CSV table of N, CA and C and ligand atoms in Angstrom, one decimal:
chain,number,residue,atom,x,y,z
A,1,MET,N,54.9,25.2,46.0
A,1,MET,CA,54.7,24.2,44.9
A,1,MET,C,55.8,24.4,43.9
A,2,SER,N,56.3,23.3,43.3
A,2,SER,CA,57.3,23.4,42.3
A,2,SER,C,56.7,23.5,40.9
A,3,ILE,N,57.5,23.9,39.9
A,3,ILE,CA,57.2,23.9,38.5
A,3,ILE,C,58.2,23.0,37.9
A,4,CYS,N,57.6,21.9,37.3
A,4,CYS,CA,58.5,20.9,36.7
A,4,CYS,C,58.4,20.9,35.2
A,5,LEU,N,59.6,21.0,34.6
A,5,LEU,CA,59.6,21.0,33.1
A,5,LEU,C,59.9,19.6,32.6
A,6,ILE,N,59.1,19.1,31.8
A,6,ILE,CA,59.3,17.7,31.2
A,6,ILE,C,59.3,17.8,29.7
A,7,GLY,N,59.8,16.7,29.1
A,7,GLY,CA,59.9,16.6,27.6
A,7,GLY,C,61.0,15.7,27.2
A,8,PHE,N,61.0,15.4,26.0
A,8,PHE,CA,62.0,14.4,25.5
A,8,PHE,C,63.4,15.1,25.5
A,9,MET,N,64.4,14.2,25.4
A,9,MET,CA,65.8,14.7,25.3
A,9,MET,C,65.8,15.8,24.2
A,10,GLY,N,66.5,16.9,24.4
A,10,GLY,CA,66.7,17.9,23.4
A,10,GLY,C,65.6,19.0,23.4
A,11,SER,N,64.6,18.9,24.3
A,11,SER,CA,63.5,19.8,24.2
A,11,SER,C,63.8,21.1,25.0
A,12,GLY,N,65.0,21.3,25.5
A,12,GLY,CA,65.4,22.6,26.1
A,12,GLY,C,64.9,22.7,27.6
A,13,LYS,N,64.7,21.6,28.3
A,13,LYS,CA,64.3,21.7,29.7
A,13,LYS,C,65.3,22.5,30.5
A,14,THR,N,66.5,22.3,30.3
A,14,THR,CA,67.6,23.0,31.1
A,14,THR,C,67.6,24.5,30.7
A,15,THR,N,67.7,24.8,29.4
A,15,THR,CA,67.7,26.2,28.9
A,15,THR,C,66.5,27.0,29.4
A,16,ILE,N,65.3,26.4,29.2
A,16,ILE,CA,64.1,27.1,29.6
A,16,ILE,C,64.0,27.2,31.1
A,17,GLY,N,64.4,26.2,31.8
A,17,GLY,CA,64.4,26.3,33.3
A,17,GLY,C,65.3,27.5,33.8
A,18,LYS,N,66.5,27.6,33.2
A,18,LYS,CA,67.4,28.7,33.6
A,18,LYS,C,66.7,30.1,33.3
A,19,ALA,N,66.1,30.2,32.1
A,19,ALA,CA,65.5,31.4,31.6
A,19,ALA,C,64.3,31.8,32.5
A,20,LEU,N,63.5,30.7,32.8
A,20,LEU,CA,62.3,30.9,33.6
A,20,LEU,C,62.7,31.4,35.0
A,21,CYS,N,63.8,30.9,35.5
A,21,CYS,CA,64.3,31.2,36.8
A,21,CYS,C,64.7,32.7,36.9
A,22,ASN,N,65.3,33.2,35.8
A,22,ASN,CA,65.6,34.7,35.7
A,22,ASN,C,64.3,35.5,35.6
A,23,GLU,N,63.3,35.0,34.9
A,23,GLU,CA,62.1,35.7,34.8
A,23,GLU,C,61.3,35.8,36.1
A,24,LEU,N,61.2,34.6,36.7
A,24,LEU,CA,60.3,34.6,37.9
A,24,LEU,C,61.0,34.8,39.2
A,25,HIS,N,62.3,34.8,39.2
A,25,HIS,CA,63.2,35.0,40.4
A,25,HIS,C,62.8,34.0,41.5
A,26,ILE,N,62.8,32.8,41.1
A,26,ILE,CA,62.6,31.7,42.0
A,26,ILE,C,63.7,30.7,41.8
A,27,ASN,N,63.9,29.8,42.7
A,27,ASN,CA,65.0,28.8,42.6
A,27,ASN,C,64.9,27.9,41.4
A,28,TRP,N,66.0,27.4,40.9
A,28,TRP,CA,65.9,26.5,39.8
A,28,TRP,C,66.9,25.4,40.1
A,29,VAL,N,66.5,24.1,39.8
A,29,VAL,CA,67.4,23.0,39.9
A,29,VAL,C,67.3,22.1,38.7
A,30,ASP,N,68.4,21.7,38.1
A,30,ASP,CA,68.4,20.7,37.0
A,30,ASP,C,68.6,19.4,37.6
A,31,LEU,N,67.6,18.5,37.5
A,31,LEU,CA,67.6,17.2,38.3
A,31,LEU,C,68.8,16.4,37.9
A,32,ASP,N,69.2,16.3,36.6
A,32,ASP,CA,70.3,15.5,36.2
A,32,ASP,C,71.6,16.1,36.8
A,33,GLN,N,71.8,17.4,36.8
A,33,GLN,CA,73.0,18.0,37.3
A,33,GLN,C,73.0,17.7,38.8
A,34,TYR,N,71.9,17.8,39.5
A,34,TYR,CA,71.8,17.6,40.9
A,34,TYR,C,72.2,16.1,41.3
A,35,ILE,N,71.7,15.2,40.4
A,35,ILE,CA,72.1,13.8,40.7
A,35,ILE,C,73.6,13.6,40.5
A,36,GLU,N,74.1,14.2,39.5
A,36,GLU,CA,75.6,14.1,39.2
A,36,GLU,C,76.4,14.7,40.4
A,37,GLU,N,75.9,15.8,40.9
A,37,GLU,CA,76.6,16.4,42.1
A,37,GLU,C,76.5,15.5,43.3
A,38,LYS,N,75.3,15.0,43.6
A,38,LYS,CA,75.1,14.2,44.8
A,38,LYS,C,75.8,12.9,44.7
A,39,GLU,N,75.8,12.3,43.5
A,39,GLU,CA,76.4,10.9,43.3
A,39,GLU,C,77.8,11.0,42.9
A,40,LYS,N,78.3,12.2,42.6
A,40,LYS,CA,79.7,12.4,42.2
A,40,LYS,C,80.1,11.6,41.0
A,41,ARG,N,79.2,11.4,40.1
A,41,ARG,CA,79.4,10.7,38.8
A,41,ARG,C,78.5,11.3,37.7
A,42,LYS,N,79.0,11.2,36.5
A,42,LYS,CA,78.2,11.7,35.4
A,42,LYS,C,77.1,10.7,35.1
A,43,ILE,N,76.0,11.2,34.6
A,43,ILE,CA,74.8,10.3,34.3
A,43,ILE,C,75.3,9.1,33.4
A,44,SER,N,76.1,9.5,32.4
A,44,SER,CA,76.6,8.4,31.5
A,44,SER,C,77.4,7.3,32.2
A,45,MET,N,78.1,7.7,33.2
A,45,MET,CA,78.8,6.7,34.0
A,45,MET,C,77.9,5.9,34.9
A,46,ILE,N,76.9,6.5,35.4
A,46,ILE,CA,75.9,5.8,36.2
A,46,ILE,C,75.2,4.7,35.4
A,47,PHE,N,74.8,5.1,34.1
A,47,PHE,CA,74.2,4.1,33.2
A,47,PHE,C,75.2,3.0,32.9
A,48,LYS,N,76.5,3.4,32.7
A,48,LYS,CA,77.5,2.4,32.2
A,48,LYS,C,77.8,1.4,33.4
A,49,GLU,N,77.9,2.0,34.6
A,49,GLU,CA,78.4,1.1,35.7
A,49,GLU,C,77.2,0.4,36.4
A,50,ASN,N,76.0,1.0,36.4
A,50,ASN,CA,74.9,0.4,37.2
A,50,ASN,C,73.7,0.1,36.4
A,51,GLY,N,73.6,0.6,35.2
A,51,GLY,CA,72.4,0.4,34.3
A,51,GLY,C,71.3,1.4,34.5
A,52,GLU,N,70.3,1.3,33.6
A,52,GLU,CA,69.2,2.3,33.6
A,52,GLU,C,68.3,2.1,34.8
A,53,ALA,N,68.0,0.9,35.2
A,53,ALA,CA,67.1,0.7,36.3
A,53,ALA,C,67.6,1.3,37.6
A,54,TYR,N,68.9,1.2,37.8
A,54,TYR,CA,69.5,1.8,39.0
A,54,TYR,C,69.4,3.4,38.9
A,55,PHE,N,69.6,3.9,37.7
A,55,PHE,CA,69.5,5.4,37.6
A,55,PHE,C,68.0,5.8,37.9
A,56,ARG,N,67.1,5.0,37.4
A,56,ARG,CA,65.6,5.4,37.6
A,56,ARG,C,65.3,5.5,39.1
A,57,VAL,N,65.9,4.6,39.9
A,57,VAL,CA,65.6,4.6,41.4
A,57,VAL,C,66.2,5.9,42.0
A,58,LEU,N,67.5,6.3,41.6
A,58,LEU,CA,68.1,7.5,42.0
A,58,LEU,C,67.2,8.7,41.6
A,59,GLU,N,66.8,8.7,40.3
A,59,GLU,CA,66.1,9.8,39.8
A,59,GLU,C,64.8,10.0,40.6
A,60,HIS,N,64.1,8.9,40.9
A,60,HIS,CA,62.8,9.0,41.6
A,60,HIS,C,63.1,9.5,43.0
A,61,ASN,N,64.1,9.0,43.7
A,61,ASN,CA,64.4,9.5,45.1
A,61,ASN,C,64.7,11.0,45.1
A,62,TYR,N,65.5,11.4,44.2
A,62,TYR,CA,65.9,12.9,44.2
A,62,TYR,C,64.6,13.7,43.8
A,63,LEU,N,63.8,13.2,42.8
A,63,LEU,CA,62.6,14.0,42.5
A,63,LEU,C,61.7,14.1,43.7
A,64,LYS,N,61.5,13.1,44.4
A,64,LYS,CA,60.7,13.0,45.6
A,64,LYS,C,61.2,14.0,46.6
A,65,ALA,N,62.5,14.1,46.8
A,65,ALA,CA,63.1,15.0,47.8
A,65,ALA,C,62.9,16.4,47.4
A,66,LEU,N,62.8,16.7,46.1
A,66,LEU,CA,62.9,18.2,45.7
A,66,LEU,C,61.5,18.7,45.3
A,67,ILE,N,60.6,17.8,44.9
A,67,ILE,CA,59.3,18.3,44.3
A,67,ILE,C,58.4,19.1,45.1
A,68,HIS,N,58.5,19.0,46.4
A,68,HIS,CA,57.6,19.8,47.3
A,68,HIS,C,58.2,21.2,47.6
A,69,GLU,N,59.4,21.4,47.2
A,69,GLU,CA,60.0,22.7,47.5
A,69,GLU,C,59.5,23.7,46.4
A,70,GLU,N,59.5,25.0,46.8
A,70,GLU,CA,59.2,26.1,45.9
A,70,GLU,C,60.3,26.2,44.8
A,71,GLY,N,60.0,26.3,43.6
A,71,GLY,CA,61.1,26.5,42.6
A,71,GLY,C,60.8,25.7,41.3
A,72,ILE,N,61.8,25.8,40.4
A,72,ILE,CA,61.7,25.2,39.1
A,72,ILE,C,62.6,24.0,39.0
A,73,ILE,N,62.0,22.8,38.5
A,73,ILE,CA,62.9,21.7,38.3
A,73,ILE,C,62.9,21.3,36.9
A,74,SER,N,64.1,21.3,36.3
A,74,SER,CA,64.3,20.8,34.9
A,74,SER,C,64.5,19.3,35.1
A,75,THR,N,63.7,18.4,34.5
A,75,THR,CA,63.8,17.0,34.7
A,75,THR,C,64.6,16.3,33.6
A,76,GLY,N,64.9,15.1,33.7
A,76,GLY,CA,65.5,14.3,32.6
A,76,GLY,C,64.3,13.7,31.7
A,77,GLY,N,64.6,13.5,30.4
A,77,GLY,CA,63.5,13.1,29.5
A,77,GLY,C,62.8,11.8,29.9
A,78,GLY,N,63.4,11.0,30.7
A,78,GLY,CA,62.7,9.7,31.1
A,78,GLY,C,62.0,9.7,32.4
A,79,ILE,N,61.8,10.9,32.9
A,79,ILE,CA,61.2,11.0,34.3
A,79,ILE,C,59.8,10.4,34.3
A,80,ILE,N,59.1,10.5,33.2
A,80,ILE,CA,57.7,10.1,33.1
A,80,ILE,C,57.5,8.5,32.9
A,81,THR,N,58.6,7.8,32.9
A,81,THR,CA,58.5,6.4,32.6
A,81,THR,C,58.0,5.5,33.7
A,82,THR,N,58.0,6.1,35.0
A,82,THR,CA,57.5,5.3,36.1
A,82,THR,C,56.2,5.9,36.6
A,83,PRO,N,55.2,5.0,37.0
A,83,PRO,CA,54.0,5.6,37.5
A,83,PRO,C,54.1,6.4,38.7
A,84,GLU,N,55.1,6.1,39.5
A,84,GLU,CA,55.4,6.8,40.8
A,84,GLU,C,55.8,8.3,40.5
A,85,ASN,N,56.6,8.4,39.5
A,85,ASN,CA,57.0,9.8,39.1
A,85,ASN,C,55.9,10.5,38.5
A,86,ARG,N,55.1,9.9,37.6
A,86,ARG,CA,53.9,10.5,37.0
A,86,ARG,C,53.0,11.0,38.1
A,87,GLN,N,52.8,10.2,39.1
A,87,GLN,CA,51.9,10.6,40.2
A,87,GLN,C,52.4,11.9,40.9
A,88,LEU,N,53.7,11.9,41.2
A,88,LEU,CA,54.3,13.1,41.8
A,88,LEU,C,54.2,14.3,40.9
A,89,LEU,N,54.4,14.1,39.6
A,89,LEU,CA,54.3,15.3,38.7
A,89,LEU,C,52.9,15.8,38.5
A,90,GLN,N,52.0,14.9,38.6
A,90,GLN,CA,50.5,15.3,38.5
A,90,GLN,C,50.1,16.2,39.7
A,91,LYS,N,50.8,16.1,40.8
A,91,LYS,CA,50.4,16.9,42.0
A,91,LYS,C,51.0,18.3,42.0
A,92,THR,N,51.9,18.6,41.0
A,92,THR,CA,52.5,19.9,41.0
A,92,THR,C,52.3,20.6,39.7
A,93,ILE,N,52.9,21.7,39.4
A,93,ILE,CA,52.7,22.4,38.1
A,93,ILE,C,53.7,21.8,37.1
A,94,THR,N,53.2,20.9,36.3
A,94,THR,CA,54.1,20.3,35.4
A,94,THR,C,53.9,20.7,33.9
A,95,VAL,N,54.9,21.2,33.3
A,95,VAL,CA,54.8,21.8,32.0
A,95,VAL,C,55.6,20.9,31.0
A,96,TYR,N,54.9,20.5,29.9
A,96,TYR,CA,55.5,19.7,28.9
A,96,TYR,C,55.9,20.5,27.7
A,97,LEU,N,57.2,20.5,27.4
A,97,LEU,CA,57.8,21.2,26.3
A,97,LEU,C,57.8,20.3,25.1
A,98,GLU,N,56.9,20.6,24.2
A,98,GLU,CA,56.6,19.7,23.1
A,98,GLU,C,57.3,20.1,21.8
A,99,TYR,N,58.0,19.2,21.1
A,99,TYR,CA,58.6,19.4,19.8
A,99,TYR,C,58.3,18.2,18.9
A,100,PRO,N,58.3,18.4,17.6
A,100,PRO,CA,58.2,17.2,16.7
A,100,PRO,C,59.5,16.4,16.8
A,101,PHE,N,59.4,15.1,16.6
A,101,PHE,CA,60.6,14.2,16.8
A,101,PHE,C,61.8,14.7,15.9
A,102,GLU,N,61.5,15.1,14.7
A,102,GLU,CA,62.7,15.3,13.8
A,102,GLU,C,63.6,16.4,14.3
A,103,ILE,N,63.0,17.4,14.9
A,103,ILE,CA,63.8,18.5,15.5
A,103,ILE,C,64.6,18.0,16.7
A,104,LEU,N,64.0,17.2,17.5
A,104,LEU,CA,64.7,16.7,18.7
A,104,LEU,C,65.8,15.8,18.2
A,105,TYR,N,65.6,15.0,17.2
A,105,TYR,CA,66.6,14.1,16.7
A,105,TYR,C,67.9,14.8,16.3
A,106,GLN,N,67.6,15.9,15.5
A,106,GLN,CA,68.8,16.7,15.0
A,106,GLN,C,69.6,17.3,16.2
A,107,ARG,N,68.9,17.6,17.3
A,107,ARG,CA,69.6,18.2,18.4
A,107,ARG,C,70.4,17.1,19.2
A,108,ILE,N,69.9,15.9,19.3
A,108,ILE,CA,70.6,14.9,20.2
A,108,ILE,C,71.4,13.9,19.5
A,109,GLU,N,71.3,13.8,18.2
A,109,GLU,CA,72.0,12.8,17.4
A,109,GLU,C,73.5,12.8,17.8
A,110,GLY,N,74.0,11.7,18.1
A,110,GLY,CA,75.5,11.5,18.4
A,110,GLY,C,76.0,12.1,19.7
A,111,ASP,N,75.1,12.6,20.6
A,111,ASP,CA,75.5,13.2,21.8
A,111,ASP,C,75.9,12.1,22.8
A,112,GLU,N,77.2,12.1,23.1
A,112,GLU,CA,77.7,11.0,23.9
A,112,GLU,C,77.5,11.2,25.4
A,113,THR,N,77.0,12.4,25.8
A,113,THR,CA,76.7,12.6,27.2
A,113,THR,C,75.3,12.0,27.5
A,114,ARG,N,74.6,11.7,26.4
A,114,ARG,CA,73.2,11.1,26.6
A,114,ARG,C,73.3,9.6,26.3
A,115,PRO,N,73.3,8.8,27.3
A,115,PRO,CA,73.4,7.3,27.1
A,115,PRO,C,72.3,6.7,26.2
A,116,LEU,N,71.1,7.4,26.2
A,116,LEU,CA,70.0,6.8,25.4
A,116,LEU,C,69.9,7.4,24.0
A,117,ALA,N,70.8,8.3,23.6
A,117,ALA,CA,70.8,8.9,22.3
A,117,ALA,C,71.4,7.9,21.3
A,118,THR,N,70.6,6.9,20.9
A,118,THR,CA,71.2,5.9,20.1
A,118,THR,C,70.7,6.1,18.6
A,119,SER,N,70.2,5.0,18.0
A,119,SER,CA,69.9,5.1,16.6
A,119,SER,C,68.6,5.9,16.3
A,120,TYR,N,68.4,6.3,15.1
A,120,TYR,CA,67.2,7.1,14.8
A,120,TYR,C,66.0,6.2,15.1
A,121,ASN,N,65.9,5.0,14.7
A,121,ASN,CA,64.8,4.1,14.9
A,121,ASN,C,64.5,3.9,16.4
A,122,ALA,N,65.5,3.6,17.1
A,122,ALA,CA,65.3,3.3,18.5
A,122,ALA,C,64.8,4.5,19.3
A,123,LEU,N,65.4,5.7,18.9
A,123,LEU,CA,64.9,6.9,19.5
A,123,LEU,C,63.5,7.3,19.2
A,124,LYS,N,63.2,7.0,17.9
A,124,LYS,CA,61.8,7.3,17.5
A,124,LYS,C,60.8,6.5,18.2
A,125,GLU,N,61.1,5.2,18.4
A,125,GLU,CA,60.2,4.3,19.1
A,125,GLU,C,60.1,4.8,20.6
A,126,ARG,N,61.2,5.1,21.2
A,126,ARG,CA,61.2,5.6,22.6
A,126,ARG,C,60.3,6.9,22.7
A,127,PHE,N,60.5,7.8,21.7
A,127,PHE,CA,59.7,9.0,21.7
A,127,PHE,C,58.2,8.7,21.6
A,128,GLU,N,57.9,7.8,20.7
A,128,GLU,CA,56.4,7.5,20.5
A,128,GLU,C,55.8,6.8,21.7
A,129,THR,N,56.5,5.9,22.3
A,129,THR,CA,55.9,5.3,23.5
A,129,THR,C,55.8,6.3,24.7
A,130,ARG,N,56.6,7.3,24.7
A,130,ARG,CA,56.5,8.3,25.8
A,130,ARG,C,55.5,9.4,25.6
A,131,LEU,N,55.1,9.6,24.3
A,131,LEU,CA,54.2,10.8,24.1
A,131,LEU,C,53.0,10.9,25.0
A,132,SER,N,52.3,9.9,25.1
A,132,SER,CA,51.0,10.0,26.0
A,132,SER,C,51.4,10.1,27.4
A,133,LEU,N,52.6,9.6,27.8
A,133,LEU,CA,53.0,9.8,29.2
A,133,LEU,C,53.4,11.2,29.6
A,134,TYR,N,54.0,11.9,28.6
A,134,TYR,CA,54.3,13.4,28.9
A,134,TYR,C,52.9,14.1,29.0
A,135,GLU,N,52.0,13.8,28.1
A,135,GLU,CA,50.7,14.4,28.2
A,135,GLU,C,50.0,14.2,29.5
A,136,SER,N,50.0,12.9,29.9
A,136,SER,CA,49.2,12.6,31.1
A,136,SER,C,49.9,13.1,32.4
A,137,ALA,N,51.2,13.3,32.4
A,137,ALA,CA,51.8,13.8,33.6
A,137,ALA,C,51.8,15.3,33.8
A,138,SER,N,51.4,16.0,32.7
A,138,SER,CA,51.5,17.5,32.7
A,138,SER,C,50.2,18.2,32.8
A,139,ARG,N,50.2,19.5,33.3
A,139,ARG,CA,49.0,20.3,33.3
A,139,ARG,C,48.9,21.1,32.0
A,140,ILE,N,50.0,21.4,31.4
A,140,ILE,CA,50.0,22.3,30.3
A,140,ILE,C,51.1,21.8,29.3
A,141,THR,N,50.7,21.9,28.0
A,141,THR,CA,51.6,21.5,26.9
A,141,THR,C,52.0,22.8,26.2
A,142,ILE,N,53.3,23.0,26.0
A,142,ILE,CA,53.7,24.2,25.3
A,142,ILE,C,54.3,23.7,23.9
A,143,LYS,N,53.6,24.1,22.8
A,143,LYS,CA,54.1,23.7,21.5
A,143,LYS,C,55.3,24.7,21.2
A,144,CYS,N,56.5,24.1,21.3
A,144,CYS,CA,57.7,25.0,21.2
A,144,CYS,C,58.2,25.3,19.8
A,145,GLN,N,57.8,24.5,18.9
A,145,GLN,CA,58.4,24.6,17.5
A,145,GLN,C,58.2,26.1,17.0
A,146,ASP,N,59.3,26.6,16.5
A,146,ASP,CA,59.3,28.0,15.9
A,146,ASP,C,59.1,29.1,16.9
A,147,LYS,N,59.2,28.8,18.2
A,147,LYS,CA,59.1,29.8,19.2
A,147,LYS,C,60.5,30.1,19.8
A,148,SER,N,60.8,31.3,20.2
A,148,SER,CA,62.1,31.6,20.8
A,148,SER,C,62.0,31.2,22.3
A,149,ILE,N,63.2,31.1,22.9
A,149,ILE,CA,63.2,30.8,24.3
A,149,ILE,C,62.4,31.8,25.1
A,150,ASN,N,62.5,33.0,24.8
A,150,ASN,CA,61.7,34.1,25.5
A,150,ASN,C,60.2,33.9,25.3
A,151,GLU,N,59.8,33.5,24.1
A,151,GLU,CA,58.3,33.3,23.9
A,151,GLU,C,57.8,32.1,24.7
A,152,VAL,N,58.6,31.0,24.8
A,152,VAL,CA,58.2,29.9,25.6
A,152,VAL,C,58.1,30.3,27.1
A,153,VAL,N,59.2,31.0,27.5
A,153,VAL,CA,59.2,31.5,28.9
A,153,VAL,C,58.0,32.3,29.3
A,154,GLN,N,57.7,33.3,28.4
A,154,GLN,CA,56.5,34.1,28.6
A,154,GLN,C,55.2,33.4,28.7
A,155,GLU,N,55.1,32.3,27.8
A,155,GLU,CA,53.9,31.5,27.8
A,155,GLU,C,53.7,30.8,29.2
A,156,ILE,N,54.8,30.3,29.7
A,156,ILE,CA,54.8,29.6,31.0
A,156,ILE,C,54.5,30.6,32.1
A,157,ALA,N,55.1,31.7,32.0
A,157,ALA,CA,55.0,32.7,33.1
A,157,ALA,C,53.5,33.2,33.1
A,158,THR,N,52.9,33.4,31.9
A,158,THR,CA,51.5,33.9,31.9
A,158,THR,C,50.6,32.8,32.5
A,159,TYR,N,50.9,31.5,32.2
A,159,TYR,CA,50.0,30.5,32.7
A,159,TYR,C,50.1,30.4,34.2
A,160,ILE,N,51.3,30.6,34.7
A,160,ILE,CA,51.5,30.5,36.2
A,160,ILE,C,50.9,31.7,36.9
A,161,GLU,N,51.0,32.9,36.3
A,161,GLU,CA,50.3,34.1,36.8
A,161,GLU,C,48.8,34.0,36.9
A,162,LYS,N,48.2,33.4,35.9
A,162,LYS,CA,46.8,33.1,35.8
A,162,LYS,C,46.3,32.2,37.0
A,163,MET,N,47.2,31.2,37.3
A,163,MET,CA,46.9,30.2,38.3
A,163,MET,C,46.9,30.8,39.7
A,164,ALA,N,47.7,31.9,39.9
A,164,ALA,CA,48.0,32.4,41.2
A,164,ALA,C,46.8,33.1,41.8
B,1,S3P,C1,67.1,10.4,29.7
B,1,S3P,C2,67.3,11.7,29.4
B,1,S3P,C3,68.5,12.4,30.0
B,1,S3P,C4,69.0,11.8,31.3
B,1,S3P,C5,69.2,10.3,31.0
B,1,S3P,C6,68.0,9.6,30.6
B,1,S3P,C7,65.9,9.7,29.1
B,1,S3P,O1,68.1,13.8,30.3
B,1,S3P,O2,68.1,11.9,32.3
B,1,S3P,O3,70.2,10.2,30.1
B,1,S3P,O4,65.6,8.6,29.5
B,1,S3P,O5,65.3,10.3,28.1
B,1,S3P,P1,67.8,14.9,29.1
B,1,S3P,O6,66.4,14.8,28.7
B,1,S3P,O7,68.2,16.2,29.7
B,1,S3P,O8,68.7,14.6,28.0
């Protein structure tokens, strides 16, 4: 079974995924990096050339291909926007990395590698419409504010050990 990390842009899914991989000694894949390698294009280029809907189809297909494997998957922030993806995530160990919006905004503001990192208001609206989707797709929510990477990793590792 896989461990999927979900959360809004800037919530540290990649960083925590890498650190969790070192802690648990299991495979780790970053879904966005995987898509870029397979498609031989940056995510920002896929959005620019083919649009968001096209990206969501790719994202779904690659998630579906990887989710049944043993290991950690750091997903992209919009993975929960389709019911098909939420269904897949509900069947595995999905961990929601939760932060208040203001912290996330400071981290992603002006990031040109993120095509959806637009204005404050647009991002806030996107964040708010997604909140309940992150909750419904995950088994556990980690409140990450004021916690170190190691503290978050230990919290996830403890949860997984208890499940085993
Ligand atoms: C997206 C988040 C990005 C990436 C794409 C779309 C989103 O990943 O998948 O730009 O819809 O929130 P990060 O959460 O790693 O920035």
